[in-house]
Amino acid sequence: MAKISFLALLLLISSTAYGQLSHKYYSNSCPGLQPLVRSIVQQTLSNDPTMGASLLRLFFHDCFVNGCDASVLLDDVPPFFIGEKNAPPNMNSLHGFQVIDAIKASVESILCKNTVSCADIIALAARESVAFLGGPYWAVYLGRKDARTTSQMAANINLPPPSASLQTLVSSFSAKGLAPWDMIALSGAHTIGQARCANFRQHIYGDSNVDPGFASFRRQSCPPAGGDSNLAPLDFRSPVKFDNQYYKDLMAKQGLLHSDQELFNGGQFDFFVWLYSVNQTAFFDDFANAMIKMGNLPPAGSNGEVRKNCHRWN
Ligand code: HEM
């Protein structure tokens, strides 16, 4: 009896924790949604697997700025409205908008009109990308609403920079209710994707906790001056495979960004990097759980909507 009450309490706590989001949210109103998103993402990634990283990052950058509300998709309307897209962490760096547009257009034209939010499409596209590239699969909680406004300043304040120290990373995730181990699991997203030289130059020329062979290899395409946009893979051994190689790289001092290597630099959370480097299942489980947690970040405003066009409010 006591056991049943405890389980009921647990269920109550978990349903409250996920607010009004539910993985069955569109079961009646748009039952074909998830297969459609899966099929478009799979088709896109078959042609260009690097797009998976872009879609995953889009979700992170959406959720960290005013919650997961598709605020990141709003176009600037100068001089009246300046949004997140051209904030320094996003400008010439965030990609995948056209894939979200393609999914939204298909949903609206062949599936269900005015029903599915752009924020939910981003969450589903991120999950499908990870799964397609070999990573874990999880039930996405749905029912988010799209924001009617945002600001460039919000992106600048909330997105941690690649120069961040371990303490800054821990604080910026803790400000979102995410624990240090959530942050370390989520950082495993850097097992796929690329970064621009401007974002890792200081690390390969100035930091001491870098494998010298790795640093000189990376310097070949990232000169001390110029070449800011030259790209390098965040995990050069398997850049389009979602695996635990990122953590092995960190153990070998081959993290590309300063912020990556901060996770394994003699600090108090080294253990998690080691754990994920030897146990991919633990990484996949913790990553999936942390993605659900991050996906539950509530929007700042209460007057959300289902946008007709992901680029602008209705
Ligand atoms: C822990 C703090 C984090 C920092 C400081 C950070 C920083 C960065 C930077 C600087 C880049 C390269 C951007 C460029 O050079 O254009 C990048 C790429 C990327 N980030 Fe993060 N990131 C963090 C956490 C995350 C999280 C939590 C996720 C997702 C769950 C994520 C997913 C990605 C992906 C997939 C890419 C590659 C994007 C692509 O190739 O298009 N990052 N990140």
CSV table of C-alpha atoms and ligand atoms in Angstrom, one decimal:
chain,number,residue,atom,x,y,z
A,1,MET,CA,0.0,0.0,0.0
A,2,ALA,CA,2.8,2.4,1.1
A,3,LYS,CA,4.6,1.4,-2.2
A,4,ILE,CA,1.6,2.3,-4.3
A,5,SER,CA,1.2,5.7,-2.6
A,6,PHE,CA,4.9,6.4,-3.2
A,7,LEU,CA,4.6,5.5,-6.9
A,8,ALA,CA,1.5,7.7,-7.2
A,9,LEU,CA,3.5,10.5,-5.6
A,10,LEU,CA,6.4,10.0,-8.0
A,11,LEU,CA,4.0,10.1,-11.0
A,12,LEU,CA,2.4,13.3,-9.6
A,13,ILE,CA,5.7,15.0,-9.2
A,14,SER,CA,6.9,14.0,-12.7
A,15,SER,CA,3.7,15.2,-14.3
A,16,THR,CA,3.9,18.5,-12.5
A,17,ALA,CA,7.5,18.8,-13.5
A,18,TYR,CA,6.6,18.6,-17.2
A,19,GLY,CA,3.9,21.2,-16.8
A,20,GLN,CA,1.3,20.9,-19.5
A,21,LEU,CA,3.6,19.2,-22.0
A,22,SER,CA,2.7,15.7,-22.9
A,23,HIS,CA,4.2,13.2,-25.4
A,24,LYS,CA,0.6,12.5,-26.5
A,25,TYR,CA,-0.2,16.2,-27.1
A,26,TYR,CA,-0.9,15.8,-30.8
A,27,SER,CA,-2.3,12.2,-30.7
A,28,ASN,CA,-5.7,13.3,-31.8
A,29,SER,CA,-5.1,16.7,-33.4
A,30,CYS,CA,-2.2,15.7,-35.6
A,31,PRO,CA,-1.4,12.0,-35.4
A,32,GLY,CA,0.9,11.9,-38.4
A,33,LEU,CA,3.3,14.6,-37.0
A,34,GLN,CA,6.1,12.5,-35.7
A,35,PRO,CA,6.5,10.2,-38.7
A,36,LEU,CA,6.4,13.2,-41.0
A,37,VAL,CA,9.2,15.0,-39.1
A,38,ARG,CA,11.2,11.8,-39.0
A,39,SER,CA,10.9,11.4,-42.7
A,40,ILE,CA,11.9,14.9,-43.6
A,41,VAL,CA,14.9,14.9,-41.2
A,42,GLN,CA,16.0,11.5,-42.5
A,43,GLN,CA,15.8,12.7,-46.1
A,44,THR,CA,17.7,15.9,-45.3
A,45,LEU,CA,20.4,14.2,-43.3
A,46,SER,CA,20.9,11.5,-46.0
A,47,ASN,CA,21.9,14.3,-48.3
A,48,ASP,CA,23.8,16.4,-45.7
A,49,PRO,CA,24.5,14.7,-42.4
A,50,THR,CA,26.1,17.9,-41.0
A,51,MET,CA,22.6,19.4,-40.8
A,52,GLY,CA,21.9,17.1,-37.9
A,53,ALA,CA,24.3,19.1,-35.7
A,54,SER,CA,22.7,22.4,-36.8
A,55,LEU,CA,19.2,21.2,-35.9
A,56,LEU,CA,20.4,20.0,-32.5
A,57,ARG,CA,22.1,23.3,-31.7
A,58,LEU,CA,19.0,25.2,-32.8
A,59,PHE,CA,17.0,23.5,-30.1
A,60,PHE,CA,19.7,24.4,-27.4
A,61,HIS,CA,19.8,28.0,-28.5
A,62,ASP,CA,16.0,28.2,-28.6
A,63,CYS,CA,15.5,26.7,-25.1
A,64,PHE,CA,18.3,28.7,-23.4
A,65,VAL,CA,16.7,32.1,-24.4
A,66,ASN,CA,13.3,32.6,-22.8
A,67,GLY,CA,12.5,28.9,-22.8
A,68,CYS,CA,11.7,26.6,-25.7
A,69,ASP,CA,9.4,28.9,-27.6
A,70,ALA,CA,10.8,29.2,-31.2
A,71,SER,CA,11.9,32.7,-30.3
A,72,VAL,CA,15.2,31.9,-32.1
A,73,LEU,CA,13.3,31.7,-35.4
A,74,LEU,CA,11.8,35.2,-35.4
A,75,ASP,CA,13.2,37.4,-38.1
A,76,ASP,CA,14.4,40.9,-37.4
A,77,VAL,CA,12.0,43.7,-38.5
A,78,PRO,CA,14.3,46.7,-38.2
A,79,PRO,CA,14.0,49.2,-36.7
A,80,PHE,CA,11.0,47.9,-34.8
A,81,PHE,CA,12.1,44.5,-33.7
A,82,ILE,CA,15.6,43.0,-33.3
A,83,GLY,CA,15.6,39.3,-32.4
A,84,GLU,CA,18.1,36.6,-31.6
A,85,LYS,CA,19.2,35.5,-35.1
A,86,ASN,CA,21.8,38.2,-35.5
A,87,ALA,CA,23.1,38.1,-31.9
A,88,PRO,CA,26.9,37.3,-32.0
A,89,PRO,CA,26.5,33.7,-30.7
A,90,ASN,CA,24.1,33.0,-33.6
A,91,MET,CA,25.1,35.2,-36.5
A,92,ASN,CA,26.7,33.3,-39.4
A,93,SER,CA,26.7,30.3,-37.1
A,94,LEU,CA,23.2,29.0,-36.5
A,95,HIS,CA,21.8,26.9,-39.4
A,96,GLY,CA,18.9,24.7,-40.2
A,97,PHE,CA,16.2,27.3,-40.4
A,98,GLN,CA,15.2,26.1,-43.9
A,99,VAL,CA,14.7,22.5,-42.6
A,100,ILE,CA,12.3,23.8,-39.9
A,101,ASP,CA,10.5,25.8,-42.6
A,102,ALA,CA,10.2,22.7,-44.8
A,103,ILE,CA,8.7,20.7,-42.0
A,104,LYS,CA,6.3,23.4,-41.0
A,105,ALA,CA,5.2,23.9,-44.7
A,106,SER,CA,4.5,20.1,-45.0
A,107,VAL,CA,2.7,19.9,-41.7
A,108,GLU,CA,0.5,22.9,-42.6
A,109,SER,CA,-0.2,21.7,-46.2
A,110,ILE,CA,-0.7,18.0,-45.9
A,111,LEU,CA,-1.3,17.2,-42.2
A,112,CYS,CA,-3.0,19.7,-39.9
A,113,LYS,CA,-3.4,23.4,-40.2
A,114,ASN,CA,-2.7,25.9,-37.4
A,115,THR,CA,-2.1,23.1,-34.9
A,116,VAL,CA,1.6,22.4,-34.4
A,117,SER,CA,3.9,25.0,-32.9
A,118,CYS,CA,7.3,25.8,-34.4
A,119,ALA,CA,8.8,25.2,-31.0
A,120,ASP,CA,7.6,21.6,-31.0
A,121,ILE,CA,8.9,21.1,-34.6
A,122,ILE,CA,12.4,22.2,-33.4
A,123,ALA,CA,12.3,19.8,-30.4
A,124,LEU,CA,11.2,16.9,-32.7
A,125,ALA,CA,13.8,17.7,-35.4
A,126,ALA,CA,16.6,17.7,-32.8
A,127,ARG,CA,15.5,14.3,-31.5
A,128,GLU,CA,15.3,12.8,-35.0
A,129,SER,CA,18.7,14.2,-35.9
A,130,VAL,CA,20.4,12.6,-32.8
A,131,ALA,CA,18.7,9.3,-33.5
A,132,PHE,CA,19.6,9.3,-37.2
A,133,LEU,CA,23.3,9.9,-36.5
A,134,GLY,CA,23.4,6.9,-34.1
A,135,GLY,CA,22.4,8.5,-30.8
A,136,PRO,CA,19.6,7.8,-28.3
A,137,TYR,CA,15.9,8.2,-28.9
A,138,TRP,CA,13.5,9.6,-26.3
A,139,ALA,CA,9.8,10.5,-26.0
A,140,VAL,CA,9.5,14.3,-26.8
A,141,TYR,CA,7.1,16.1,-24.6
A,142,LEU,CA,4.9,18.4,-26.8
A,143,GLY,CA,2.5,21.3,-26.5
A,144,ARG,CA,4.9,24.2,-26.5
A,145,LYS,CA,3.6,27.6,-27.7
A,146,ASP,CA,5.5,30.0,-29.9
A,147,ALA,CA,6.7,33.3,-28.5
A,148,ARG,CA,5.4,36.6,-29.8
A,149,THR,CA,8.6,38.5,-29.0
A,150,THR,CA,12.2,38.2,-27.9
A,151,SER,CA,15.4,40.3,-28.0
A,152,GLN,CA,19.0,40.1,-29.2
A,153,MET,CA,20.1,41.0,-25.7
A,154,ALA,CA,18.4,37.9,-24.3
A,155,ALA,CA,20.5,35.7,-26.6
A,156,ASN,CA,23.7,37.6,-25.6
A,157,ILE,CA,23.0,37.2,-21.9
A,158,ASN,CA,21.9,33.6,-21.8
A,159,LEU,CA,24.1,31.7,-24.3
A,160,PRO,CA,27.4,30.7,-22.7
A,161,PRO,CA,30.5,31.7,-24.8
A,162,PRO,CA,33.3,29.2,-25.8
A,163,SER,CA,35.7,31.1,-23.6
A,164,ALA,CA,33.6,30.2,-20.5
A,165,SER,CA,35.3,28.7,-17.4
A,166,LEU,CA,33.9,25.6,-15.7
A,167,GLN,CA,32.3,27.8,-13.1
A,168,THR,CA,30.6,30.0,-15.7
A,169,LEU,CA,29.3,26.9,-17.5
A,170,VAL,CA,27.9,25.5,-14.2
A,171,SER,CA,26.3,28.8,-13.3
A,172,SER,CA,24.7,29.4,-16.7
A,173,PHE,CA,23.1,25.9,-16.7
A,174,SER,CA,22.1,26.2,-13.1
A,175,ALA,CA,20.3,29.4,-13.9
A,176,LYS,CA,18.1,27.2,-16.1
A,177,GLY,CA,17.6,24.6,-13.4
A,178,LEU,CA,20.1,22.2,-15.0
A,179,ALA,CA,22.7,20.4,-12.8
A,180,PRO,CA,26.4,20.3,-13.6
A,181,TRP,CA,26.0,16.6,-14.7
A,182,ASP,CA,23.1,17.7,-17.1
A,183,MET,CA,25.5,20.3,-18.5
A,184,ILE,CA,28.2,17.7,-19.0
A,185,ALA,CA,25.8,15.2,-20.7
A,186,LEU,CA,24.4,17.9,-22.9
A,187,SER,CA,27.8,19.1,-23.9
A,188,GLY,CA,28.2,15.6,-25.4
A,189,ALA,CA,26.2,17.2,-28.3
A,190,HIS,CA,29.7,18.4,-29.5
A,191,THR,CA,30.3,14.8,-30.6
A,192,ILE,CA,28.9,16.1,-33.9
A,193,GLY,CA,29.2,19.4,-35.7
A,194,GLN,CA,31.8,22.1,-36.4
A,195,ALA,CA,33.1,25.3,-35.0
A,196,ARG,CA,34.7,28.3,-36.6
A,197,CYS,CA,38.4,29.2,-36.1
A,198,ALA,CA,37.4,32.4,-34.3
A,199,ASN,CA,35.8,30.4,-31.6
A,200,PHE,CA,38.8,28.0,-30.9
A,201,ARG,CA,41.9,30.1,-31.9
A,202,GLN,CA,42.6,31.2,-28.3
A,203,HIS,CA,42.4,27.6,-27.1
A,204,ILE,CA,44.9,26.2,-29.6
A,205,TYR,CA,47.3,29.1,-29.4
A,206,GLY,CA,47.0,30.3,-25.8
A,207,ASP,CA,45.8,27.5,-23.5
A,208,SER,CA,48.2,25.0,-21.8
A,209,ASN,CA,45.8,22.1,-21.3
A,210,VAL,CA,45.9,21.1,-25.0
A,211,ASP,CA,47.6,18.1,-26.5
A,212,PRO,CA,50.5,19.8,-28.5
A,213,GLY,CA,50.0,17.5,-31.6
A,214,PHE,CA,46.3,18.2,-31.7
A,215,ALA,CA,47.0,22.0,-31.3
A,216,SER,CA,49.5,22.1,-34.2
A,217,PHE,CA,47.2,20.0,-36.4
A,218,ARG,CA,44.4,22.4,-35.8
A,219,ARG,CA,46.6,25.5,-36.3
A,220,GLN,CA,47.1,24.4,-40.0
A,221,SER,CA,43.7,25.6,-40.9
A,222,CYS,CA,43.2,28.2,-38.2
A,223,PRO,CA,46.0,30.8,-38.5
A,224,PRO,CA,46.8,33.3,-35.7
A,225,ALA,CA,45.1,36.0,-37.7
A,226,GLY,CA,42.5,35.8,-40.4
A,227,GLY,CA,40.5,32.7,-41.4
A,228,ASP,CA,38.0,33.4,-38.7
A,229,SER,CA,35.3,31.3,-40.5
A,230,ASN,CA,37.4,28.3,-41.2
A,231,LEU,CA,35.7,25.3,-39.9
A,232,ALA,CA,37.0,22.3,-37.8
A,233,PRO,CA,35.0,19.4,-36.5
A,234,LEU,CA,34.2,19.5,-32.7
A,235,ASP,CA,35.0,15.8,-32.7
A,236,PHE,CA,37.4,15.1,-35.6
A,237,ARG,CA,37.4,11.3,-35.3
A,238,SER,CA,33.6,10.9,-35.9
A,239,PRO,CA,32.1,14.3,-36.8
A,240,VAL,CA,28.8,13.0,-38.0
A,241,LYS,CA,28.4,10.1,-35.7
A,242,PHE,CA,26.6,10.6,-32.4
A,243,ASP,CA,28.8,8.6,-30.0
A,244,ASN,CA,30.9,9.1,-26.9
A,245,GLN,CA,34.1,9.9,-28.7
A,246,TYR,CA,33.8,13.6,-27.5
A,247,TYR,CA,34.6,12.5,-24.0
A,248,LYS,CA,37.5,10.4,-25.1
A,249,ASP,CA,38.8,13.5,-26.9
A,250,LEU,CA,38.5,15.5,-23.7
A,251,MET,CA,40.4,12.8,-21.7
A,252,ALA,CA,43.2,13.1,-24.4
A,253,LYS,CA,43.1,17.0,-24.1
A,254,GLN,CA,41.8,17.2,-27.6
A,255,GLY,CA,38.7,19.2,-26.9
A,256,LEU,CA,38.3,21.9,-29.6
A,257,LEU,CA,36.8,24.7,-27.6
A,258,HIS,CA,38.2,26.1,-24.4
A,259,SER,CA,34.8,25.5,-22.8
A,260,ASP,CA,34.9,21.8,-23.9
A,261,GLN,CA,38.3,21.2,-22.3
A,262,GLU,CA,37.1,22.9,-19.1
A,263,LEU,CA,34.9,19.9,-18.4
A,264,PHE,CA,38.0,17.8,-18.0
A,265,ASN,CA,40.7,19.9,-16.5
A,266,GLY,CA,41.3,18.6,-13.0
A,267,GLY,CA,38.0,20.1,-11.8
A,268,GLN,CA,35.4,18.5,-9.6
A,269,PHE,CA,33.3,17.1,-12.4
A,270,ASP,CA,36.1,15.2,-14.2
A,271,PHE,CA,34.5,12.0,-13.1
A,272,PHE,CA,31.5,12.5,-15.4
A,273,VAL,CA,33.7,12.9,-18.4
A,274,TRP,CA,35.6,9.7,-17.5
A,275,LEU,CA,32.3,7.9,-16.9
A,276,TYR,CA,30.9,8.8,-20.3
A,277,SER,CA,34.2,8.1,-22.1
A,278,VAL,CA,34.0,4.5,-20.9
A,279,ASN,CA,30.2,4.0,-20.8
A,280,GLN,CA,28.3,5.1,-23.9
A,281,THR,CA,25.1,3.8,-22.6
A,282,ALA,CA,25.3,6.0,-19.5
A,283,PHE,CA,26.0,9.0,-21.7
A,284,PHE,CA,23.0,8.2,-24.0
A,285,ASP,CA,20.7,7.8,-21.0
A,286,ASP,CA,21.8,10.9,-19.3
A,287,PHE,CA,21.8,12.9,-22.5
A,288,ALA,CA,18.3,11.9,-23.4
A,289,ASN,CA,17.1,12.8,-19.9
A,290,ALA,CA,18.8,16.1,-19.9
A,291,MET,CA,17.3,16.9,-23.4
A,292,ILE,CA,13.9,16.3,-21.9
A,293,LYS,CA,14.7,18.5,-19.0
A,294,MET,CA,16.1,21.3,-21.2
A,295,GLY,CA,13.0,20.9,-23.5
A,296,ASN,CA,10.8,21.6,-20.5
A,297,LEU,CA,12.2,25.1,-20.0
A,298,PRO,CA,9.2,27.3,-19.8
A,299,PRO,CA,8.7,30.3,-22.1
A,300,ALA,CA,9.1,33.7,-20.4
A,301,GLY,CA,5.9,35.1,-21.6
A,302,SER,CA,2.5,33.6,-21.1
A,303,ASN,CA,0.7,34.7,-24.3
A,304,GLY,CA,2.1,32.2,-26.7
A,305,GLU,CA,0.6,31.1,-30.0
A,306,VAL,CA,0.9,28.6,-32.8
A,307,ARG,CA,2.6,30.6,-35.5
A,308,LYS,CA,1.4,30.3,-39.1
A,309,ASN,CA,4.9,31.2,-40.3
A,310,CYS,CA,7.9,30.3,-38.1
A,311,HIS,CA,9.7,33.6,-39.0
A,312,ARG,CA,7.1,36.0,-37.6
A,313,TRP,CA,4.3,36.2,-35.0
A,314,ASN,CA,0.8,36.0,-36.4
B,1,HEM,C1,28.2,24.1,-22.5
B,1,HEM,C2,28.1,25.2,-23.1
B,1,HEM,C3,28.2,25.4,-24.6
B,1,HEM,C4,29.1,26.2,-25.3
B,1,HEM,C5,30.0,27.2,-24.7
B,1,HEM,C6,28.9,26.0,-26.7
B,1,HEM,C7,29.5,26.6,-27.7
B,1,HEM,C8,29.5,26.3,-29.0
B,1,HEM,C9,30.2,26.9,-30.1
B,1,HEM,C10,31.2,28.1,-29.9
B,1,HEM,C11,30.0,26.3,-31.2
B,1,HEM,C12,30.6,26.6,-32.6
B,1,HEM,C13,29.8,27.7,-33.3
B,1,HEM,C14,30.6,28.3,-34.4
B,1,HEM,O1,31.8,28.3,-34.4
B,1,HEM,O2,29.9,28.8,-35.4
B,1,HEM,C15,29.1,25.2,-30.9
B,1,HEM,C16,28.6,24.3,-31.8
B,1,HEM,C17,27.7,23.4,-31.5
B,1,HEM,N1,27.0,23.2,-30.4
B,1,HEM,FE1,27.5,24.0,-28.6
B,1,HEM,N2,28.0,25.0,-26.9
B,1,HEM,C18,27.5,24.6,-25.6
B,1,HEM,C19,26.6,23.6,-25.3
B,1,HEM,C20,25.8,23.0,-26.3
B,1,HEM,C21,24.7,22.2,-26.0
B,1,HEM,C22,24.0,22.0,-24.7
B,1,HEM,C23,24.3,21.7,-27.2
B,1,HEM,C24,23.1,20.8,-27.5
B,1,HEM,C25,22.4,20.1,-26.7
B,1,HEM,C26,25.2,22.1,-28.2
B,1,HEM,C27,25.2,21.8,-29.6
B,1,HEM,C28,26.1,22.2,-30.5
B,1,HEM,C29,26.2,21.6,-31.8
B,1,HEM,C30,25.5,20.4,-32.3
B,1,HEM,C31,27.2,22.4,-32.5
B,1,HEM,C32,27.6,22.2,-33.9
B,1,HEM,C33,26.7,23.0,-34.8
B,1,HEM,C34,26.9,22.9,-36.3
B,1,HEM,O3,27.8,22.1,-36.7
B,1,HEM,O4,26.1,23.5,-37.1
B,1,HEM,N3,26.1,22.9,-27.6
B,1,HEM,N4,28.8,25.3,-29.6
